[in-house]
Short mmCIF file of C-alpha atoms and ligand atoms in Angstrom, two decimals:
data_model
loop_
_atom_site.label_atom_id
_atom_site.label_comp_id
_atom_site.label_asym_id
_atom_site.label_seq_id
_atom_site.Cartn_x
_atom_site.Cartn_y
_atom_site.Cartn_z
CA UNK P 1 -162.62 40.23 59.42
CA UNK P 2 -166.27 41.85 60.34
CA UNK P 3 -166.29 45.04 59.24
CA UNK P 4 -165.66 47.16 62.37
CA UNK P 5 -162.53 49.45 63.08
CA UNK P 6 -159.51 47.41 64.40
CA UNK P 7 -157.56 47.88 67.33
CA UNK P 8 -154.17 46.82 68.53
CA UNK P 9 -152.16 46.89 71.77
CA UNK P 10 -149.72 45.40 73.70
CA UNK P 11 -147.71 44.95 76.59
CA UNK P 12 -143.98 43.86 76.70
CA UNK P 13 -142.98 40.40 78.35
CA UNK P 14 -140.61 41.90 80.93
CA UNK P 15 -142.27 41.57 84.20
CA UNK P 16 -145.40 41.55 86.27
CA UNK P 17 -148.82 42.12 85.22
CA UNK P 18 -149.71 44.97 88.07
CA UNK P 19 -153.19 46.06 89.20
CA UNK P 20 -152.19 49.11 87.01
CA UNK P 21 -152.09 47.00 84.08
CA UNK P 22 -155.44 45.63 85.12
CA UNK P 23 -157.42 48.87 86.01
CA UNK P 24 -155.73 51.09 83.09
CA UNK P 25 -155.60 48.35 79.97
CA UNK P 26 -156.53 44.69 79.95
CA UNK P 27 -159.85 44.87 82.03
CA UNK P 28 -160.90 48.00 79.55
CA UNK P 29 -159.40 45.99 76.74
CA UNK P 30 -162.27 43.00 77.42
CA UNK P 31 -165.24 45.71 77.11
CA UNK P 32 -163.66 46.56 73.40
CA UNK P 33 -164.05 42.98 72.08
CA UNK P 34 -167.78 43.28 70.74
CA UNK P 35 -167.32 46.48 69.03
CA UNK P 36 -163.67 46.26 67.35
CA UNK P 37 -161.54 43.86 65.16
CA UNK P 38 -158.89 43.02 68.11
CA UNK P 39 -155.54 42.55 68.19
CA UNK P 40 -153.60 42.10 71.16
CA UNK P 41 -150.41 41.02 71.73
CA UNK P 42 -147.15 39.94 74.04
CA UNK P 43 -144.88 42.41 72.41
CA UNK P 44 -141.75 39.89 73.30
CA UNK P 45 -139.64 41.19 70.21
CA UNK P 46 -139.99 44.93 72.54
CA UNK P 47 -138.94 43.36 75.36
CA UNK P 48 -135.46 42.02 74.61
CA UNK P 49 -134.08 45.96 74.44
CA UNK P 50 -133.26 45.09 78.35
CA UNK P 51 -131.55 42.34 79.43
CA UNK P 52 -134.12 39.28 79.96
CA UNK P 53 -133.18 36.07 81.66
CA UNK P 54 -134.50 33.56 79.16
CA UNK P 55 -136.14 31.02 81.23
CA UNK P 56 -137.98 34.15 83.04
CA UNK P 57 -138.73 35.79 79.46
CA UNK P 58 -140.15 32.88 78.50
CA UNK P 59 -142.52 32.21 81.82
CA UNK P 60 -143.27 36.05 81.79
CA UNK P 61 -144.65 35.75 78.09
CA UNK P 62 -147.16 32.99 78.68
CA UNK P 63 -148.21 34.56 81.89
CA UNK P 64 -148.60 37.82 80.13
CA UNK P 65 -151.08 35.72 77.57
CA UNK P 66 -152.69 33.63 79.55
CA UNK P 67 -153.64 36.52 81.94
CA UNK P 68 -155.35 38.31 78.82
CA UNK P 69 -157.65 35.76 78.56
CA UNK P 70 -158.39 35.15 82.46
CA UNK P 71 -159.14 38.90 82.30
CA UNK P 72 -162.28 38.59 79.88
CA UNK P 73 -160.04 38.84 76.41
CA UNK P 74 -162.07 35.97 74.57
CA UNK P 75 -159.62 34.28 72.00
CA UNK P 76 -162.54 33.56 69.39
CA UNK P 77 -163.70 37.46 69.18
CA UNK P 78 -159.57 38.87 69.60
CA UNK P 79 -156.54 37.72 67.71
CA UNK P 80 -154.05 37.07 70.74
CA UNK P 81 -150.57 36.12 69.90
CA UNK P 82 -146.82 36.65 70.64
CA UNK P 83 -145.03 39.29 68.09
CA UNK P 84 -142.43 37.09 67.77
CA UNK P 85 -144.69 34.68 66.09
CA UNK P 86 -145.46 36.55 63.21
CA UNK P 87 -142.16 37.50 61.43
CA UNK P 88 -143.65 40.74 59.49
CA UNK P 89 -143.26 42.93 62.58
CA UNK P 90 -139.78 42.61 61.96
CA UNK P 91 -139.20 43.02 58.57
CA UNK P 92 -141.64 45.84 58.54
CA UNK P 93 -139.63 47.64 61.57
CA UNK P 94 -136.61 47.51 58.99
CA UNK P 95 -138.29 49.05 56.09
CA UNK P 96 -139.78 51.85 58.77
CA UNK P 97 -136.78 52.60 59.62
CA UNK P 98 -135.33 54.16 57.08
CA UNK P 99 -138.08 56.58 56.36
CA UNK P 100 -137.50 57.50 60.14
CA UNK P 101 -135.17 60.45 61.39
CA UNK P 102 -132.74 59.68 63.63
CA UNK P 103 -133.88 63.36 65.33
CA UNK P 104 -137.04 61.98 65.62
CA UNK P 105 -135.77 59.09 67.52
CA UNK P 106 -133.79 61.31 69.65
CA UNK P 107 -136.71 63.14 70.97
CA UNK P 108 -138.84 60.34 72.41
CA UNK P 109 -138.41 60.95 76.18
CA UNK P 110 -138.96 57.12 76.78
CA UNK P 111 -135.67 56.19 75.00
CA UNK P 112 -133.82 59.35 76.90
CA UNK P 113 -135.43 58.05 80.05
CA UNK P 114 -134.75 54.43 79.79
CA UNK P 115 -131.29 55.27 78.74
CA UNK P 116 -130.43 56.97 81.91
CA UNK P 117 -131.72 53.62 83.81
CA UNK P 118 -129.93 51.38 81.72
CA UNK P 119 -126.66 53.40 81.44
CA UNK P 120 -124.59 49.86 80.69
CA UNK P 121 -126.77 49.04 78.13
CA UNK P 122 -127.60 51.78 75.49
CA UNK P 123 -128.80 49.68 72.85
CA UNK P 124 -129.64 50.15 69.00
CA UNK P 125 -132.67 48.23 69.84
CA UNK P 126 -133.78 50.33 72.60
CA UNK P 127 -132.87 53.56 70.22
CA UNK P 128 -135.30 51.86 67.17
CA UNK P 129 -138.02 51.12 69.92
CA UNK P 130 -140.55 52.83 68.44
CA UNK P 131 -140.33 52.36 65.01
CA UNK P 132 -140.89 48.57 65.81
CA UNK P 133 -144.21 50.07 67.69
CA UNK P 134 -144.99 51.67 64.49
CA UNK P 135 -144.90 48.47 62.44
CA UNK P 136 -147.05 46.89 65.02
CA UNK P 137 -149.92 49.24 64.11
CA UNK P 138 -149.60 49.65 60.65
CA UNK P 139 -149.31 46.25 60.28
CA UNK P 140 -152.77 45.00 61.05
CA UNK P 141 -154.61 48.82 58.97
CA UNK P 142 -155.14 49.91 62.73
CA UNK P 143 -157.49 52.07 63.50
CA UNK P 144 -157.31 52.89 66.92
CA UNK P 145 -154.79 51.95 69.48
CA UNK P 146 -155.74 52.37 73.43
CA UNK P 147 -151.98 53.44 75.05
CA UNK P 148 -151.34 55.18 78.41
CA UNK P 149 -149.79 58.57 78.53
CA UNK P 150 -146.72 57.29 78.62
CA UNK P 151 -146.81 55.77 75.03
CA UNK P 152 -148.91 58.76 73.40
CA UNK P 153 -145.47 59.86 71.91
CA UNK P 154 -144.64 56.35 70.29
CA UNK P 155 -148.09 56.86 68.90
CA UNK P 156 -147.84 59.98 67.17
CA UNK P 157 -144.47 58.99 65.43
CA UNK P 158 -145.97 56.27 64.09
CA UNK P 159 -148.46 58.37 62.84
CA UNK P 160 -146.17 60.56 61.48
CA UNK P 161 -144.13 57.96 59.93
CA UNK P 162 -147.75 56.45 57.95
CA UNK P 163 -148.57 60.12 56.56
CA UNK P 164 -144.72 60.16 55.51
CA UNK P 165 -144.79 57.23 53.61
CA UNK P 166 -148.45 57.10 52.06
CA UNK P 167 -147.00 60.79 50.84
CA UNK P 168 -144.55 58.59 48.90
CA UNK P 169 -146.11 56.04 47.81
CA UNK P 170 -149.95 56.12 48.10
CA UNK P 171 -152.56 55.00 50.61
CA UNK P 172 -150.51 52.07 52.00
CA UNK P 173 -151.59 52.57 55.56
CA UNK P 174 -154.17 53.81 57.70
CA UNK P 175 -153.17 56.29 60.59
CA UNK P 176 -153.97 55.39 63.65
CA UNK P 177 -155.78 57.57 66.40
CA UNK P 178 -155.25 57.06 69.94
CA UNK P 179 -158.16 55.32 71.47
CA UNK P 180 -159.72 57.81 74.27
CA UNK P 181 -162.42 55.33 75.61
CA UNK P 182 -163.10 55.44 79.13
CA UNK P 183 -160.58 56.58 81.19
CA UNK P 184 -158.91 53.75 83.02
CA UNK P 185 -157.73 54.58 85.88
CA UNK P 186 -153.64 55.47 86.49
CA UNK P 187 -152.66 53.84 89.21
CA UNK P 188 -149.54 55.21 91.02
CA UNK P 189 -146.96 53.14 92.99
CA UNK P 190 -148.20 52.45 96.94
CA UNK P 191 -144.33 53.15 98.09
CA UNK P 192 -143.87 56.21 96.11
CA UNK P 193 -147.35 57.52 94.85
CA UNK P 194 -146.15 60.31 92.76
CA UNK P 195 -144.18 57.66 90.14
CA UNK P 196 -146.89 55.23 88.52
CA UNK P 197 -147.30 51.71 89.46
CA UNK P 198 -144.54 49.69 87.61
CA UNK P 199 -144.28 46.05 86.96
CA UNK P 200 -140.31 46.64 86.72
CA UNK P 201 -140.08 48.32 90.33
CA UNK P 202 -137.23 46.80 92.46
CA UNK P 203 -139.58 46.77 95.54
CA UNK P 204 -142.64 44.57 95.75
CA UNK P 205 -144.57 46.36 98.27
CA UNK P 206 -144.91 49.65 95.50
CA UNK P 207 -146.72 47.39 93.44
CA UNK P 208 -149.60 44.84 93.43
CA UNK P 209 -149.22 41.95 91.09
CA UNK P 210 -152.25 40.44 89.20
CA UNK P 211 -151.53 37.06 91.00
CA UNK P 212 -150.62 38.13 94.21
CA UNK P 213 -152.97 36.38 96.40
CA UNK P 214 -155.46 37.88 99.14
CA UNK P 215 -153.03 38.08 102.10
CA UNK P 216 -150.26 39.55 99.98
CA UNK P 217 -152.46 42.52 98.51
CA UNK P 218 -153.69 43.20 102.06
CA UNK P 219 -150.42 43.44 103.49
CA UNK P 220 -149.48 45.64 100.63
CA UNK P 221 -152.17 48.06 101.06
CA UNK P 222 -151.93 48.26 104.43
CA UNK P 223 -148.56 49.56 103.88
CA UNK P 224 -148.93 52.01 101.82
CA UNK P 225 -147.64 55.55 102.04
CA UNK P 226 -150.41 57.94 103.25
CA UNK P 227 -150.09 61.40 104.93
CA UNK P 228 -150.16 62.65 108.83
CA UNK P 229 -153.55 64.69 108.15
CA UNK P 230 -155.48 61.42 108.85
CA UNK P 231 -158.62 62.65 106.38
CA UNK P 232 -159.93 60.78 103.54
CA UNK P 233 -160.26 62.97 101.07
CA UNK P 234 -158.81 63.74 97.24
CA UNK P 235 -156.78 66.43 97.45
CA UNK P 236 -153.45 67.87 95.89
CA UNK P 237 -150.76 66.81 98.22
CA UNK P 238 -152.36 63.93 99.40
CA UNK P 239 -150.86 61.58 96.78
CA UNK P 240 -150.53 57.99 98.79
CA UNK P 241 -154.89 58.91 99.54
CA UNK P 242 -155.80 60.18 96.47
CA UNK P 243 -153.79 56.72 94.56
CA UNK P 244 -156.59 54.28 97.18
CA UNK P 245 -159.33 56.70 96.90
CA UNK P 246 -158.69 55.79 93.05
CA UNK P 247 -157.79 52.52 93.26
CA UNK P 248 -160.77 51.81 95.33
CA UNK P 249 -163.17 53.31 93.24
CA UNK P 250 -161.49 51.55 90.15
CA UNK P 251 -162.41 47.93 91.71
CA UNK P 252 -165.92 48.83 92.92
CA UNK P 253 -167.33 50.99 90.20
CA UNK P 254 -167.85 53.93 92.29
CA UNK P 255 -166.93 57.55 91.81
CA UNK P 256 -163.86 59.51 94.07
CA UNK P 257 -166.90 61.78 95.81
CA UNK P 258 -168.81 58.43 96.55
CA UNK P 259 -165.88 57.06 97.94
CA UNK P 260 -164.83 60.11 99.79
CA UNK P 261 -168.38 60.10 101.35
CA UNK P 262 -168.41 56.28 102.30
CA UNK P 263 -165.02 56.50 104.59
CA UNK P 264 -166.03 59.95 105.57
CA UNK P 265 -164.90 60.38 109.73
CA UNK P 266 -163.41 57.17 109.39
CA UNK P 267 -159.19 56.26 109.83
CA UNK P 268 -156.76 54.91 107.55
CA UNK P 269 -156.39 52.01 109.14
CA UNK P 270 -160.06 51.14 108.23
CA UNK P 271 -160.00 52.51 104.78
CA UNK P 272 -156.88 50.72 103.89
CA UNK P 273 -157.90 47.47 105.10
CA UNK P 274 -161.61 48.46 103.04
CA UNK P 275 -159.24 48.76 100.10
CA UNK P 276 -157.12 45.71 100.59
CA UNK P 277 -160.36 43.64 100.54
CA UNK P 278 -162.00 45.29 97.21
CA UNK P 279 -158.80 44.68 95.12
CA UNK P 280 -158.69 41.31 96.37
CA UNK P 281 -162.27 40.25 95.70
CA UNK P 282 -161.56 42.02 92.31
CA UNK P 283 -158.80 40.17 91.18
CA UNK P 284 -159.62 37.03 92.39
CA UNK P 285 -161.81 35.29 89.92
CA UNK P 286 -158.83 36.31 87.55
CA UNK P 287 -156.50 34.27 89.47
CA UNK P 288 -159.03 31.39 89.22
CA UNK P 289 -159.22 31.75 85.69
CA UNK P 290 -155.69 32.16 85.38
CA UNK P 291 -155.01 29.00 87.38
CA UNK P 292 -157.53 27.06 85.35
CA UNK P 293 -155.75 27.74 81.74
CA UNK P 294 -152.52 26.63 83.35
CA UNK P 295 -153.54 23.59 83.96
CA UNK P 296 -154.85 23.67 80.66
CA UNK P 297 -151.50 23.97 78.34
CA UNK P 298 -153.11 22.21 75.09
CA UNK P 299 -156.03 25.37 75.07
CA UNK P 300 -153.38 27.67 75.88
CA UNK P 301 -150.88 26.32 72.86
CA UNK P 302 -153.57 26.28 70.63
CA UNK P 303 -154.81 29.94 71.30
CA UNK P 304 -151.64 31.71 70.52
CA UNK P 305 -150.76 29.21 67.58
CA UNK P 306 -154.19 30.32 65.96
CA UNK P 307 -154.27 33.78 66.91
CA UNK P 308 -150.37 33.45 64.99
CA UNK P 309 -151.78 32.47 62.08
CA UNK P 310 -154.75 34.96 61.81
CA UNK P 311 -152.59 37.82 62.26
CA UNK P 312 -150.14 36.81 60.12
CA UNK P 313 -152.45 36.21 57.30
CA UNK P 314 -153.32 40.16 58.02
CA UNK P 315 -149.60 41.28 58.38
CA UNK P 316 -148.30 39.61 55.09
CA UNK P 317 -151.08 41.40 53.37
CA UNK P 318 -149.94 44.38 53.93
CA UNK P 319 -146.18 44.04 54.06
CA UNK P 320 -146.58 42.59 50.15
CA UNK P 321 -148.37 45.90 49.50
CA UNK P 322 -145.55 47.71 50.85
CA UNK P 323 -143.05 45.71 49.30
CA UNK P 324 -144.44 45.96 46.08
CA UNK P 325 -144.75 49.83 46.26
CA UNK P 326 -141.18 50.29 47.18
CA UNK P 327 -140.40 48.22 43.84
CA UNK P 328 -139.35 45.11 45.39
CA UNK P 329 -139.21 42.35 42.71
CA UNK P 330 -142.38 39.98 43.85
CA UNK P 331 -141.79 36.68 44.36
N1 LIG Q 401 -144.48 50.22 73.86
C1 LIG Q 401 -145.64 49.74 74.54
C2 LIG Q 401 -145.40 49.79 76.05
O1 LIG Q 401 -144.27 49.70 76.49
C3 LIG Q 401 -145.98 48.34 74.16
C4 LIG Q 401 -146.29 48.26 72.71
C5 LIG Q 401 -145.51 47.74 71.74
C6 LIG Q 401 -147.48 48.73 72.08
N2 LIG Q 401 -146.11 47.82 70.54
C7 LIG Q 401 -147.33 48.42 70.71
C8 LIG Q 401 -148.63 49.35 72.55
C9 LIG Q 401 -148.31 48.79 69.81
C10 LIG Q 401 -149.61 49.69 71.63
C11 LIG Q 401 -149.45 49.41 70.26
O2 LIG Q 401 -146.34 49.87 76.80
#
């Protein structure tokens, strides 16, 4: 690999690409591509610690890649792949795990969190989450690693579990920093704007999907919870206005003040339909590109077969270092 810093992220197989995912990862993800080593990937292994319907896991997952690429990810300059591909993430999740507390897996407020929602189904996999995150970073030497807020704890144990173990044994792994680039935008559910847009919401309507085509993001926009006060402006309170004022300034490149100014003296009504138009005419061309590589299946195979083998060339590198400091017999 060129010598640059390397980057890795991922998003889990388990539902809907939203326009949250769009605004706050992938399309920011693209712009990283010419300065970085790359690595992204459909973290499918992460994905399994909730009940998936296979036939839908398995549709999700190519979507999921296939919508990387549509959004600018360029397979040649980025190593794409599915984690489940390259068998190192596993075995180095195993070794992780026991130089991991379980008090340290207690804390993470994803697990309590996710826990409470999936009361029937309290895993062991959903407990060793993010020790399974950890081996996807060290894995590849990373560098930097661009996560939402809502991951910045599954970040910092994995950096805590690299100091640990190079303490032990030795520079073995690099520890990663948390990628502050831009600010993508956070993007809030349009039913409920104080939770943030999920791909796993029950209702449709909180939530625009990357492929949802023009009529359905319209409609979705236009129903989206707003106030009484009838003014467009960003202000505390005013969650359902200040998540389109965002949104809308997300899709057209323009700041909250410009915005603000644009749809100044102007109704809801407008605005919202002004909205519903700019996401659409944003997301489109993905959806074209999207609907070109699936009629396309041989480029498609052939990108996440390669991308496979690159990063597993990089993983097995490293998990023979590890093995070999931990006094495993080579073979
Ligand atoms: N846990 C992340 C999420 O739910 C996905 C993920 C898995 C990830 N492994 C990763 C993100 C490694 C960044 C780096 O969003």
């Amino acid at each position: 690999m060129e010598d640059k810093k390397t980057i890795f992220s991922g998003v889990q197989s388990s539902g809907f690409l939203t326009l949250g995912n769009y605004i706050g990862a992938l399309r920011n993800w693209a712009k990283l591509q010419y300065d970085y080593n790359c690595l992204f990937s459909v973290v499918d292994l992460h994905s399994i610690t909730v009940r998936q319907v296979p036939a839908e896991l398995k549709r999700r997952a190519l979507e999921i890649l296939k919508l990387y690429i549509a959004s600018g990810i360029d397979p040649e300059k980025n190593i794409l792949f599915f984690q489940s591909h390259v068998p190192q993430h596993a075995e180095l999740a195993w070794v992780l795990g026991c130089y991991t507390y379980m008090g340290e897996l207690s804390r993470m407020t994803q697990f309590k969190d996710k826990s409470t929602r999936h009361a029937d189904n309290i895993n062991s996999g959903l407990f060793t989450y993010p020790i399974l995150m950890a081996a996807d970073i060290l894995l590849y030497q990373t560098d930097l690693v661009p996560v939402g807020s809502d991951q910045k704890q599954h970040l910092e144990l994995a950096r805590d579990i690299a100091i640990r173990f190079n303490g032990i044994y030795g520079d073995v792994f690099t520890v990663p920093e948390p990628y502050i680039g831009e600010v993508g935008a956070r993007v809030m559910s349009l039913q409920d704007p104080t939770k943030k847009m999920s791909k796993s919401d029950e209702n449709p309507n909180s939530y625009i999907a990357m492929l949802d085509d023009t009529d359905t993001i319209i409609r979705k926009i236009k129903r989206a919870v707003t106030d009484s006060e009838g003014e467009i402006v960003f202000r505390e309170g005013k969650d359902g206005i200040n998540n389109l004022l965002t949104i809308y300034g997300a899709v057209t490149d323009k700041t909250i003040p410009e915005v603000e100014k644009e749809f100044s003296g102007r109704g809801y009504g407008e605005f919202k339909a002004a909205v519903g138009e700019a996401v659409a005419d944003c997301l489109r061309p993905v959806r074209q590109r999207f609907d070109e590589l699936s009629k396309n299946k041989d480029y498609v195979e052939k990108t996440y077969k390669e991308g496979a083998k690159r990063a597993e060339y990089l993983a097995a590198k490293t998990l023979r270092k590890v093995y070999k400091k931990i006094g495993f017999i080579e073979r």
